[in-house]
mmCIF file of C-alpha atoms in Angstrom:
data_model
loop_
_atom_site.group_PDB
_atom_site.id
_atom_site.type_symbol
_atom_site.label_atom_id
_atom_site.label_comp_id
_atom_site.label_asym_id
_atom_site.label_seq_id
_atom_site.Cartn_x
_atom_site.Cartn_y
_atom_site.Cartn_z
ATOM 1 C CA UNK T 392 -47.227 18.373 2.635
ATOM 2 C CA UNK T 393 -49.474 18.381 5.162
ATOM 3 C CA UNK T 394 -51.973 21.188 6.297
ATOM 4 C CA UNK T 395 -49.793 22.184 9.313
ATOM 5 C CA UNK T 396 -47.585 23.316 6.036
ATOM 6 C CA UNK T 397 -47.884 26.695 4.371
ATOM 7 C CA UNK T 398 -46.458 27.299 1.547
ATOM 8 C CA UNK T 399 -46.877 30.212 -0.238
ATOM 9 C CA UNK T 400 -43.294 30.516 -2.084
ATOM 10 C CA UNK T 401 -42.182 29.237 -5.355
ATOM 11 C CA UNK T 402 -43.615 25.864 -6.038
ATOM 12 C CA UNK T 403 -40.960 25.182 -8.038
ATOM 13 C CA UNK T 404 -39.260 21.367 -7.607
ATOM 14 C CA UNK T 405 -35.809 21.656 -6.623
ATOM 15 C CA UNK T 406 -33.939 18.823 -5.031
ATOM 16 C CA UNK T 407 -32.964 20.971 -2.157
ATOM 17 C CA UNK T 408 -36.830 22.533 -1.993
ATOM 18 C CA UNK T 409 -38.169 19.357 -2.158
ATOM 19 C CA UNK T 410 -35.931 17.956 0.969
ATOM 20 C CA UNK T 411 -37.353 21.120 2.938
ATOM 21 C CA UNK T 412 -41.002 20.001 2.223
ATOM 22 C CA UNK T 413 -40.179 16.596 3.085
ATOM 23 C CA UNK T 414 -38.110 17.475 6.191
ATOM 24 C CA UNK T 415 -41.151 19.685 7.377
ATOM 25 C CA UNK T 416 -43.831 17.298 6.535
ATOM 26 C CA UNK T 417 -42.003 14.753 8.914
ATOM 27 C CA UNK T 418 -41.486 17.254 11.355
ATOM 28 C CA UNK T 419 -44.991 18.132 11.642
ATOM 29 C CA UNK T 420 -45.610 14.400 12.073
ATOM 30 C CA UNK T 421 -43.770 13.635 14.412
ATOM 31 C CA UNK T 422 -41.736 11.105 12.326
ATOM 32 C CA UNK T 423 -38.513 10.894 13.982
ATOM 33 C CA UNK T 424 -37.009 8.099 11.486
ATOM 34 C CA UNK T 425 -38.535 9.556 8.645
ATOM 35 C CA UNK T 426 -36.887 13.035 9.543
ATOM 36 C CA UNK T 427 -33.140 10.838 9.922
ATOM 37 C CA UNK T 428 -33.576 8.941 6.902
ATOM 38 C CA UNK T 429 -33.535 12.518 5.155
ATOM 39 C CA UNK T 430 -30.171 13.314 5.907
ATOM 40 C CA UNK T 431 -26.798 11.840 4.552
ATOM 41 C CA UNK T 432 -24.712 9.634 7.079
ATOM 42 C CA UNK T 433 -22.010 13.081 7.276
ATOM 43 C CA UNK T 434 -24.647 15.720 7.743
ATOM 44 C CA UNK T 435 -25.029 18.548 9.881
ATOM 45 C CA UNK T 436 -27.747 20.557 11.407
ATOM 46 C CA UNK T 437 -27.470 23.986 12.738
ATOM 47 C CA UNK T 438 -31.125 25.034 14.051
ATOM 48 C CA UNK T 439 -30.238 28.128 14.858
ATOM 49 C CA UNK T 440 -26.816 28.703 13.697
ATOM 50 C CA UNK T 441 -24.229 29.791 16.309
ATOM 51 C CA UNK T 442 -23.994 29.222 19.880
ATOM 52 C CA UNK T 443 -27.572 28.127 21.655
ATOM 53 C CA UNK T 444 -29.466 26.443 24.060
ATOM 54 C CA UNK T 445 -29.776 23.098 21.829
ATOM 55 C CA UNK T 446 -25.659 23.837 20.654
ATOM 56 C CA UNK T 447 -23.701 25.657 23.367
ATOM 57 C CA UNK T 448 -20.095 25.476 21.319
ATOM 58 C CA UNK T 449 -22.010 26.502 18.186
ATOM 59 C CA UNK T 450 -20.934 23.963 15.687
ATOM 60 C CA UNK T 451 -23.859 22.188 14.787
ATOM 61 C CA UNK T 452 -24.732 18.569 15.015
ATOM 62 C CA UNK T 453 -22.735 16.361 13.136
ATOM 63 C CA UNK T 454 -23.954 12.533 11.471
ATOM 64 C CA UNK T 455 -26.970 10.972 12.216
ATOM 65 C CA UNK T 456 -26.695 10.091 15.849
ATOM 66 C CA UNK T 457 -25.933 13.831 17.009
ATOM 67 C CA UNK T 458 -28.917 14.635 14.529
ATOM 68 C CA UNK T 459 -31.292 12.192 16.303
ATOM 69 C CA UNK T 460 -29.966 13.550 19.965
ATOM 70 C CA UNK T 461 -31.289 17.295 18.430
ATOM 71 C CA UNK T 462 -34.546 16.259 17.385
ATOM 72 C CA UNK T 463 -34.524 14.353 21.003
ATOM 73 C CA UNK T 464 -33.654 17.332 22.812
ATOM 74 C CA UNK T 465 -35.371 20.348 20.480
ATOM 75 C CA UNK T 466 -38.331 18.853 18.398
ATOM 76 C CA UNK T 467 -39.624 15.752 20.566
ATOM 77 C CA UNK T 468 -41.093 17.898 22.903
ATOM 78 C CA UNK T 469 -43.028 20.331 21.368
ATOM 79 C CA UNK T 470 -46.586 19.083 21.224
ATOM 80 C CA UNK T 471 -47.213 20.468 17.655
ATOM 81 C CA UNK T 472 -45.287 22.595 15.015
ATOM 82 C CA UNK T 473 -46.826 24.864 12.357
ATOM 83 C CA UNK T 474 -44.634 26.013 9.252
ATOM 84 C CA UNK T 475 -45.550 28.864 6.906
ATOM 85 C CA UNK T 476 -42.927 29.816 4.807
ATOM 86 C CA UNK T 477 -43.229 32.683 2.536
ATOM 87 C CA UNK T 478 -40.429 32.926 0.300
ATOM 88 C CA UNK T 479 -37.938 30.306 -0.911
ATOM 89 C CA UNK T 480 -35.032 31.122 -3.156
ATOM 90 C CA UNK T 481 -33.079 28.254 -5.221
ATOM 91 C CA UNK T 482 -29.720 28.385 -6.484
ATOM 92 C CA UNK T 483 -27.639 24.951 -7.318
ATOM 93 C CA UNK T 484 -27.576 21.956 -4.571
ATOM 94 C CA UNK T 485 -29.383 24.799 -2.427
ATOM 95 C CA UNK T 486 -32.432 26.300 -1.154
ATOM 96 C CA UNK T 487 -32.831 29.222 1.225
ATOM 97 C CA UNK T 488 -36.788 29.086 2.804
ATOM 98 C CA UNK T 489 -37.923 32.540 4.436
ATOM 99 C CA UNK T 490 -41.221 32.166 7.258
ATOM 100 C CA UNK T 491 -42.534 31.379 10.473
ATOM 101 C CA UNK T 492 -42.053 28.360 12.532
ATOM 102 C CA UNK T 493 -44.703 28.062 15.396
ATOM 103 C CA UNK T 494 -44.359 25.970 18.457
ATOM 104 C CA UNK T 495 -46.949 24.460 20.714
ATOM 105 C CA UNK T 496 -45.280 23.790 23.855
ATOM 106 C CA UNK T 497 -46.913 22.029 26.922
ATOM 107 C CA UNK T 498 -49.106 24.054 28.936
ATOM 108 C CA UNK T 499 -50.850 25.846 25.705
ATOM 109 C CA UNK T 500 -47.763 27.683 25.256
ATOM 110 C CA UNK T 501 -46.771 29.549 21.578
ATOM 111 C CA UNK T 502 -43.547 30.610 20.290
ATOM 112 C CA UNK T 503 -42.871 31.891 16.847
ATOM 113 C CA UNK T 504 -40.115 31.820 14.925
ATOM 114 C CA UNK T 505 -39.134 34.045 12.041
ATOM 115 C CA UNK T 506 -36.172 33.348 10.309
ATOM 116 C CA UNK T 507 -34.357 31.638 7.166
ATOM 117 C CA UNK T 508 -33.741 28.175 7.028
ATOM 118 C CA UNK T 509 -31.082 26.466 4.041
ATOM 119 C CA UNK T 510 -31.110 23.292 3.174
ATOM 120 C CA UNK T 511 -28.118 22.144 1.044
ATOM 121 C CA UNK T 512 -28.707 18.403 -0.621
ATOM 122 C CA UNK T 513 -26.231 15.713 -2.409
ATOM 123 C CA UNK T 514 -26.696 14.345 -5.679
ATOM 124 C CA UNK T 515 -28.676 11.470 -3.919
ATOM 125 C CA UNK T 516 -30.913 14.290 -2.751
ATOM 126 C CA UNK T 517 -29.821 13.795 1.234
ATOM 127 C CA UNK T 518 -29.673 16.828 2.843
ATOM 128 C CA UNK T 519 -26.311 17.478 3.596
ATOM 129 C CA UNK T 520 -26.747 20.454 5.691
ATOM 130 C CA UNK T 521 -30.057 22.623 7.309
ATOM 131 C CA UNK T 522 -28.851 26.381 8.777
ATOM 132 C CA UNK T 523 -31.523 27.859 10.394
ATOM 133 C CA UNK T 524 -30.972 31.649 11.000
ATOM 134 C CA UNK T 525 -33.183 32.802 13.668
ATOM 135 C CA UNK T 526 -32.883 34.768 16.634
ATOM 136 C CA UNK T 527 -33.355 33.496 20.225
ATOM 137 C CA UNK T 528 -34.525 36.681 22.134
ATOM 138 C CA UNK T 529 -36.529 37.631 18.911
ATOM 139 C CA UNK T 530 -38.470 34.225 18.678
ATOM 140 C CA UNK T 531 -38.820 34.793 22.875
ATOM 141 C CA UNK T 532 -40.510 37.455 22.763
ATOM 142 C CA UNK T 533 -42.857 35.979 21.018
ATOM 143 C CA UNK T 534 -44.002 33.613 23.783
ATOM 144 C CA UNK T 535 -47.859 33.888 24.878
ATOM 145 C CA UNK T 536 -49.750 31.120 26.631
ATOM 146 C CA UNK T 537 -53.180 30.828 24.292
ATOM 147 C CA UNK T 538 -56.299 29.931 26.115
#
């Protein structure tokens, strides 16, 4: 992982835990195709879960192309993402990842974003699914411009 990755949870290897790392190491990167290659052809990505600005129906992203359009329209531009996640619980094809996910917008903006984020992998070790639970108005109000 790289150094814009904190992680101070269980270091334990799970195929699910290990997706996370990888999907946050691209992330952090910038490494759109990297990211996609991560997920099986069928998967689904609901960052947050529910109705939002990036989903307004609520059902979450579905396959690869609807996957790419996300990272297009949620990830591509933010100048720079931090992840420290503090907890991270593994059960089965599953892992449930508990921290912060900072944004560096344009303009030296910050939001912060508590919440818990599941990743839920195939035998192949795709991810089949990512939940994020977060809140909108609670990462919002986290919003500062840093100088």
């Amino acid at each position: 992982m790289t150094a814009a990755v904190t992680w101070t949870a269980s270091k334990t290897e799970t195929p699910a835990r290990v997706a996370s790392w990888r999907s946050m190491d691209c992330v952090t990167r910038g490494a759109k195709d990297e990211w996609l290659a991560l997920f099986a052809e069928d998967a689904v990505v609901e960052d947050p879960v529910g109705p939002s600005m990036f989903d307004n129906e609520g059902k979450g992203h579905h396959g690869k192309e609807a996957i790419a359009a996300f990272w297009d329209l949620a990830i591509a531009n933010v100048e720079r993402f931090e992840f420290a996640m503090h907890d991270s619980f593994a059960a089965g094809s599953e892992c449930a990842n508990v921290g912060t996910i900072s944004a560096f917008l344009p303009g030296g903006a910050r939001v912060d974003t508590e919440g818990v984020f599941v990743y839920n992998v195939g035998e192949d070790g795709l991810i089949k699914s990512m939940r994020a639970f977060w809140e909108t108005e609670r990462a919002m109000a986290t919003l500062r411009v840093e100088s």
